[in-house]
Amino acid sequence: MNTLFQFMAAALFLAAAFEGSNAQLSTTFYATTCPNVSSVARSILEQAQQNDVRIGAKLIRLQFHDCFVNGCDGSLLLDNADGIETEKDEPQNASVDGYGVVDDIKTALENVCPGVVSCSDILAIAAQISVSLDGGPTWEVQMGRRDSRTAHRAAVAAGIPSPFESLGDVRAKFTNVGLDSTDLVALSGAHTIGRAQCFTFTRRLYNFNNISGNADPSLDPTYLETLRQACPENMGGDALNNLDPTTPNGFDNNYFTNLQNNRGLLQSDQDLFSTNGSDTVAIVNRFGNSQSDFFDSFGQSMINMGNISPLTGTNGEIRADCKRVN
């Protein structure tokens, strides 16, 4: 009898442990443990937006760059430490910003519900609130992620899409994390806000297909001249340019109408519309013709992205400081 009881107890323990390590994300995860999580984050973000009109774009990008490298686990936030090589030092992350606002949200949450809200969940919450503050859609953020105890620097180059890559290569990186063409086009629509440095697109202006003096024929001629004035050849590549030249600080569907008019700033953006035979063309047209369709799809795609290989249950930890492990 004792042996049977011990066996049953062990089985129940293993089942509970298995269930805990495979827990699902939930929109009500903090309903009892930290019910004010969204309002606390919003108060920080409202102030941050007043100080930096670009903060929304920065925070969306933070979550994107975190989730596309070994899943949504907050690993991008870790600084260098013993046994940890930060992902921040990789070229793909060199211009990523917004860490300070994430730290501010974490500090505020630690004051009201210490040890409860993960840094990876803060990234998801901050992205959603920032989009809403910029005039974009809202969606129900799924939470319950836990934080990685290590960084994944070696995986950054293979995971993060580059503005210099072909549509096929970018699509492959989305497919690798379980996202489809609608997700690709919808999430690219985050470029309706934000800026890009000259070096990310000057090849299109002066050296397209490695031919000196050649410009990308998919660029609207008037827009080409505007960009050449903003980014003179051989004058350095750090100057910032609006990803959406029409409404650069408002989250709307003008990114897609820009593509329809051959005014996509990055080649990887314009390729979504200018690649003959690609299924992305019809999606661009759909979003360009209906902002509500774009908003609905963007919210769902952010949820899909936030579901990429999260740590849940007893995996990982809840960091007290987003920059370092406990």
Short mmCIF file of C-alpha atoms in Angstrom, two decimals:
data_model
loop_
_atom_site.label_atom_id
_atom_site.label_comp_id
_atom_site.label_asym_id
_atom_site.label_seq_id
_atom_site.Cartn_x
_atom_site.Cartn_y
_atom_site.Cartn_z
CA MET A 1 0.00 0.00 0.00
CA ASN A 2 2.83 2.38 0.90
CA THR A 3 4.57 1.58 -2.37
CA LEU A 4 1.38 2.23 -4.34
CA PHE A 5 0.81 5.52 -2.50
CA GLN A 6 4.39 6.64 -3.19
CA PHE A 7 4.02 5.73 -6.86
CA MET A 8 0.78 7.69 -7.18
CA ALA A 9 2.27 10.70 -5.38
CA ALA A 10 5.30 10.65 -7.66
CA ALA A 11 3.08 10.41 -10.74
CA LEU A 12 0.99 13.37 -9.59
CA PHE A 13 4.13 15.39 -8.91
CA LEU A 14 5.56 14.66 -12.36
CA ALA A 15 2.24 15.50 -14.01
CA ALA A 16 2.08 18.80 -12.15
CA ALA A 17 5.67 19.60 -13.07
CA PHE A 18 5.04 18.74 -16.71
CA GLU A 19 1.92 20.88 -16.76
CA GLY A 20 3.79 23.77 -15.12
CA SER A 21 6.63 23.65 -17.63
CA ASN A 22 4.19 23.65 -20.54
CA ALA A 23 1.74 26.27 -19.30
CA GLN A 24 -0.01 28.39 -21.89
CA LEU A 25 -0.02 32.16 -22.11
CA SER A 26 -3.18 33.90 -20.93
CA THR A 27 -4.70 37.37 -21.17
CA THR A 28 -5.61 37.13 -17.46
CA PHE A 29 -2.29 35.78 -16.19
CA TYR A 30 -1.74 38.69 -13.75
CA ALA A 31 -5.39 39.21 -12.83
CA THR A 32 -4.78 38.40 -9.17
CA THR A 33 -1.01 38.70 -8.76
CA CYS A 34 -0.54 42.12 -10.42
CA PRO A 35 -3.90 43.46 -11.66
CA ASN A 36 -2.52 46.96 -12.33
CA VAL A 37 0.25 45.81 -14.67
CA SER A 38 -1.13 47.56 -17.76
CA SER A 39 -2.01 50.82 -16.03
CA VAL A 40 1.44 51.01 -14.42
CA ALA A 41 3.12 50.43 -17.77
CA ARG A 42 0.85 52.94 -19.52
CA SER A 43 1.71 55.72 -17.09
CA ILE A 44 5.41 55.24 -17.80
CA LEU A 45 4.85 55.05 -21.57
CA GLU A 46 2.70 58.16 -21.73
CA GLN A 47 5.55 60.15 -20.22
CA ALA A 48 8.12 58.42 -22.42
CA GLN A 49 6.16 59.31 -25.55
CA GLN A 50 6.17 62.98 -24.57
CA ASN A 51 9.96 62.84 -24.28
CA ASP A 52 10.59 60.73 -27.40
CA VAL A 53 8.12 60.57 -30.29
CA ARG A 54 9.98 57.52 -31.59
CA ILE A 55 9.59 55.40 -28.46
CA GLY A 56 6.71 53.37 -29.89
CA ALA A 57 8.75 52.25 -32.89
CA LYS A 58 11.68 51.43 -30.62
CA LEU A 59 9.59 49.23 -28.31
CA ILE A 60 7.93 47.30 -31.14
CA ARG A 61 11.37 46.65 -32.55
CA LEU A 62 12.64 45.50 -29.15
CA GLN A 63 10.02 42.80 -28.93
CA PHE A 64 10.54 41.79 -32.55
CA HIS A 65 14.31 41.42 -32.12
CA ASP A 66 13.81 39.49 -28.89
CA CYS A 67 11.20 37.06 -30.20
CA PHE A 68 12.99 36.22 -33.46
CA VAL A 69 16.05 34.91 -31.61
CA ASN A 70 15.24 31.71 -29.70
CA GLY A 71 11.76 32.95 -28.81
CA CYS A 72 10.19 35.62 -26.61
CA ASP A 73 12.31 35.25 -23.49
CA GLY A 74 13.77 38.69 -22.77
CA SER A 75 17.26 37.50 -23.70
CA LEU A 76 17.93 40.66 -25.73
CA LEU A 77 17.73 42.76 -22.56
CA LEU A 78 20.68 41.05 -20.85
CA ASP A 79 23.97 42.93 -20.54
CA ASN A 80 27.39 41.30 -20.67
CA ALA A 81 28.20 39.31 -17.53
CA ASP A 82 30.01 36.14 -16.47
CA GLY A 83 28.84 33.46 -18.88
CA ILE A 84 26.65 35.88 -20.85
CA GLU A 85 27.55 37.51 -24.16
CA THR A 86 24.93 40.16 -24.79
CA GLU A 87 22.90 40.11 -27.97
CA LYS A 88 23.05 43.91 -27.98
CA ASP A 89 26.57 43.89 -29.43
CA GLU A 90 25.59 42.13 -32.64
CA PRO A 91 25.36 44.45 -35.70
CA GLN A 92 21.68 43.62 -36.20
CA ASN A 93 20.97 45.08 -32.76
CA ALA A 94 23.35 48.05 -32.88
CA SER A 95 20.58 50.60 -33.42
CA VAL A 96 17.97 48.92 -31.23
CA ASP A 97 16.89 51.22 -28.40
CA GLY A 98 14.24 51.69 -25.72
CA TYR A 99 15.95 49.67 -22.98
CA GLY A 100 15.72 52.51 -20.49
CA VAL A 101 11.93 52.68 -20.74
CA VAL A 102 11.69 48.93 -20.20
CA ASP A 103 13.83 49.35 -17.07
CA ASP A 104 11.56 52.16 -15.87
CA ILE A 105 8.48 49.95 -16.29
CA LYS A 106 10.21 47.10 -14.48
CA THR A 107 11.18 49.35 -11.57
CA ALA A 108 7.62 50.65 -11.24
CA LEU A 109 6.17 47.14 -11.31
CA GLU A 110 8.68 45.85 -8.77
CA ASN A 111 7.42 48.56 -6.41
CA VAL A 112 3.79 47.38 -6.61
CA CYS A 113 4.14 43.64 -7.22
CA PRO A 114 7.75 42.53 -6.69
CA GLY A 115 8.99 39.40 -8.39
CA VAL A 116 5.82 38.87 -10.41
CA VAL A 117 5.97 40.39 -13.92
CA SER A 118 8.65 39.11 -16.29
CA CYS A 119 10.75 41.34 -18.50
CA SER A 120 9.62 39.40 -21.57
CA ASP A 121 5.99 40.18 -20.69
CA ILE A 122 6.93 43.84 -20.23
CA LEU A 123 8.18 43.87 -23.84
CA ALA A 124 4.80 42.56 -25.04
CA ILE A 125 2.81 44.97 -22.89
CA ALA A 126 4.96 47.96 -23.86
CA ALA A 127 4.63 47.24 -27.57
CA GLN A 128 0.83 47.04 -27.40
CA ILE A 129 0.37 50.19 -25.35
CA SER A 130 2.83 52.14 -27.51
CA VAL A 131 0.97 51.24 -30.71
CA SER A 132 -2.29 52.35 -29.11
CA LEU A 133 -0.75 55.65 -27.97
CA ASP A 134 0.44 56.29 -31.53
CA GLY A 135 -3.10 55.91 -32.87
CA GLY A 136 -2.93 52.25 -33.81
CA PRO A 137 -4.97 49.22 -32.80
CA THR A 138 -5.22 47.53 -29.44
CA TRP A 139 -5.24 43.82 -28.76
CA GLU A 140 -5.44 41.46 -25.81
CA VAL A 141 -1.85 40.78 -24.79
CA GLN A 142 -1.22 37.19 -23.76
CA MET A 143 1.09 36.93 -20.78
CA GLY A 144 2.83 34.38 -18.61
CA ARG A 145 6.28 34.38 -20.22
CA ARG A 146 9.33 33.91 -18.07
CA ASP A 147 12.83 35.27 -18.62
CA SER A 148 15.82 33.45 -20.04
CA ARG A 149 18.88 32.93 -17.86
CA THR A 150 21.15 33.26 -20.86
CA ALA A 151 21.59 35.25 -24.06
CA HIS A 152 21.64 33.76 -27.57
CA ARG A 153 24.20 35.94 -29.32
CA ALA A 154 25.28 33.27 -31.80
CA ALA A 155 21.70 33.01 -33.12
CA VAL A 156 21.12 36.71 -33.79
CA ALA A 157 22.41 36.89 -37.38
CA ALA A 158 20.41 33.87 -38.46
CA GLY A 159 17.22 35.05 -36.78
CA ILE A 160 16.85 38.78 -37.43
CA PRO A 161 15.67 39.77 -40.95
CA SER A 162 17.85 42.37 -42.64
CA PRO A 163 16.82 45.28 -44.90
CA PHE A 164 19.44 44.02 -47.36
CA GLU A 165 17.96 40.53 -47.73
CA SER A 166 15.72 39.30 -50.51
CA LEU A 167 12.03 38.69 -49.92
CA GLY A 168 12.72 34.97 -50.06
CA ASP A 169 15.33 35.18 -47.31
CA VAL A 170 13.12 37.37 -45.12
CA ARG A 171 10.17 35.05 -45.67
CA ALA A 172 12.30 32.06 -44.64
CA LYS A 173 13.12 33.69 -41.30
CA PHE A 174 9.41 34.23 -40.66
CA THR A 175 8.63 30.64 -41.68
CA ASN A 176 11.34 29.38 -39.32
CA VAL A 177 9.45 30.82 -36.35
CA GLY A 178 6.01 29.69 -37.53
CA LEU A 179 4.78 32.96 -39.07
CA ASP A 180 3.16 33.20 -42.51
CA SER A 181 2.92 35.78 -45.30
CA THR A 182 0.12 37.71 -43.60
CA ASP A 183 2.25 37.98 -40.47
CA LEU A 184 5.20 39.12 -42.58
CA VAL A 185 3.25 41.92 -44.28
CA ALA A 186 1.32 42.96 -41.17
CA LEU A 187 4.39 43.15 -38.93
CA SER A 188 6.31 45.01 -41.64
CA GLY A 189 3.53 47.57 -41.31
CA ALA A 190 5.12 48.63 -38.02
CA HIS A 191 7.35 50.69 -40.33
CA THR A 192 4.48 53.14 -40.55
CA ILE A 193 6.32 54.75 -37.62
CA GLY A 194 10.02 55.04 -36.93
CA ARG A 195 13.18 56.02 -38.76
CA ALA A 196 15.97 54.34 -40.73
CA GLN A 197 19.58 55.38 -41.23
CA CYS A 198 20.83 56.26 -44.69
CA PHE A 199 23.17 53.28 -44.91
CA THR A 200 20.20 50.89 -44.81
CA PHE A 201 18.95 52.04 -48.23
CA THR A 202 21.66 54.03 -50.06
CA ARG A 203 22.47 51.05 -52.28
CA ARG A 204 19.06 51.60 -53.85
CA LEU A 205 19.98 55.20 -54.64
CA TYR A 206 23.48 54.90 -56.07
CA ASN A 207 24.63 51.31 -56.47
CA PHE A 208 21.63 49.10 -57.18
CA ASN A 209 22.66 45.57 -58.20
CA ASN A 210 26.28 46.69 -57.60
CA ILE A 211 26.22 48.96 -60.65
CA SER A 212 27.73 52.35 -59.88
CA GLY A 213 25.28 55.21 -60.46
CA ASN A 214 22.37 52.79 -60.87
CA ALA A 215 19.13 53.40 -58.93
CA ASP A 216 16.45 50.89 -57.98
CA PRO A 217 13.85 51.09 -60.78
CA SER A 218 11.07 50.32 -58.31
CA LEU A 219 11.65 53.69 -56.60
CA ASP A 220 9.34 56.55 -57.55
CA PRO A 221 11.61 59.08 -59.38
CA THR A 222 10.50 62.04 -57.27
CA TYR A 223 11.01 60.07 -54.05
CA LEU A 224 14.43 58.95 -55.34
CA GLU A 225 15.57 62.55 -55.69
CA THR A 226 14.23 63.41 -52.24
CA LEU A 227 16.22 60.55 -50.74
CA ARG A 228 19.36 61.49 -52.64
CA GLN A 229 19.15 64.99 -51.19
CA ALA A 230 18.68 63.56 -47.69
CA CYS A 231 21.50 61.03 -48.15
CA PRO A 232 24.21 62.35 -50.50
CA GLU A 233 26.55 59.74 -51.91
CA ASN A 234 29.69 59.12 -49.82
CA MET A 235 28.54 61.50 -47.08
CA GLY A 236 28.10 58.96 -44.28
CA GLY A 237 25.11 56.83 -43.43
CA ASP A 238 23.95 57.75 -39.95
CA ALA A 239 21.32 60.37 -40.81
CA LEU A 240 17.77 59.32 -39.95
CA ASN A 241 14.91 59.28 -42.43
CA ASN A 242 11.21 58.66 -41.87
CA LEU A 243 10.11 55.17 -42.83
CA ASP A 244 6.74 56.71 -43.68
CA PRO A 245 7.26 60.13 -45.29
CA THR A 246 3.54 61.00 -45.16
CA THR A 247 2.52 60.52 -41.51
CA PRO A 248 5.81 59.53 -39.82
CA ASN A 249 4.59 59.58 -36.22
CA GLY A 250 1.09 58.16 -36.64
CA PHE A 251 0.30 54.45 -36.67
CA ASP A 252 -1.89 54.04 -39.77
CA ASN A 253 -1.96 52.17 -43.08
CA ASN A 254 -0.02 54.78 -45.07
CA TYR A 255 2.98 52.45 -45.11
CA PHE A 256 1.04 50.28 -47.55
CA THR A 257 -0.19 53.11 -49.76
CA ASN A 258 3.44 54.23 -49.91
CA LEU A 259 4.42 50.79 -51.20
CA GLN A 260 1.62 50.96 -53.77
CA ASN A 261 3.13 54.26 -54.96
CA ASN A 262 6.71 52.87 -55.02
CA ARG A 263 7.70 54.94 -52.00
CA GLY A 264 8.91 52.21 -49.68
CA LEU A 265 12.11 53.36 -48.00
CA LEU A 266 13.77 49.98 -47.47
CA GLN A 267 14.16 47.53 -50.32
CA SER A 268 12.86 44.73 -48.08
CA ASP A 269 9.68 46.79 -47.64
CA GLN A 270 9.17 47.65 -51.31
CA ASP A 271 9.80 44.04 -52.32
CA LEU A 272 6.57 43.06 -50.54
CA PHE A 273 4.70 44.89 -53.32
CA SER A 274 7.12 44.94 -56.25
CA THR A 275 7.98 41.21 -56.41
CA ASN A 276 5.96 39.76 -59.27
CA GLY A 277 3.99 36.67 -58.36
CA SER A 278 4.45 37.03 -54.60
CA ASP A 279 1.38 36.43 -52.42
CA THR A 280 2.45 39.49 -50.40
CA VAL A 281 1.28 41.82 -53.19
CA ALA A 282 -2.40 41.06 -52.60
CA ILE A 283 -1.94 41.46 -48.84
CA VAL A 284 -0.31 44.87 -49.32
CA ASN A 285 -3.24 45.91 -51.51
CA ARG A 286 -5.73 44.68 -48.93
CA PHE A 287 -4.09 46.60 -46.11
CA GLY A 288 -3.57 49.67 -48.30
CA ASN A 289 -7.27 49.70 -49.14
CA SER A 290 -8.51 49.07 -45.60
CA GLN A 291 -6.90 50.39 -42.45
CA SER A 292 -9.28 48.31 -40.32
CA ASP A 293 -8.09 45.13 -42.06
CA PHE A 294 -4.49 46.11 -41.33
CA PHE A 295 -5.23 46.93 -37.70
CA ASP A 296 -7.03 43.62 -37.13
CA SER A 297 -4.24 41.63 -38.77
CA PHE A 298 -1.47 43.56 -37.02
CA GLY A 299 -2.94 42.83 -33.60
CA GLN A 300 -3.28 39.13 -34.40
CA SER A 301 0.23 38.97 -35.84
CA MET A 302 1.67 40.60 -32.72
CA ILE A 303 -0.09 37.90 -30.69
CA ASN A 304 1.34 35.25 -33.03
CA MET A 305 4.83 36.71 -32.70
CA GLY A 306 4.49 36.88 -28.92
CA ASN A 307 3.77 33.14 -28.92
CA ILE A 308 7.15 32.21 -30.41
CA SER A 309 8.71 29.67 -28.02
CA PRO A 310 8.05 31.45 -24.72
CA LEU A 311 9.44 30.13 -21.47
CA THR A 312 6.53 29.30 -19.15
CA GLY A 313 5.69 27.39 -16.00
CA THR A 314 8.87 26.60 -14.08
CA ASN A 315 11.26 27.33 -16.94
CA GLY A 316 13.48 30.40 -16.77
CA GLU A 317 12.93 32.99 -14.05
CA ILE A 318 11.32 36.33 -13.23
CA ARG A 319 14.25 38.74 -13.33
CA ALA A 320 14.38 41.46 -10.70
CA ASP A 321 16.49 43.53 -13.09
CA CYS A 322 15.93 43.11 -16.82
CA LYS A 323 19.63 43.66 -17.56
CA ARG A 324 20.91 40.72 -15.51
CA VAL A 325 19.91 37.31 -14.24
CA ASN A 326 18.94 36.87 -10.61
#
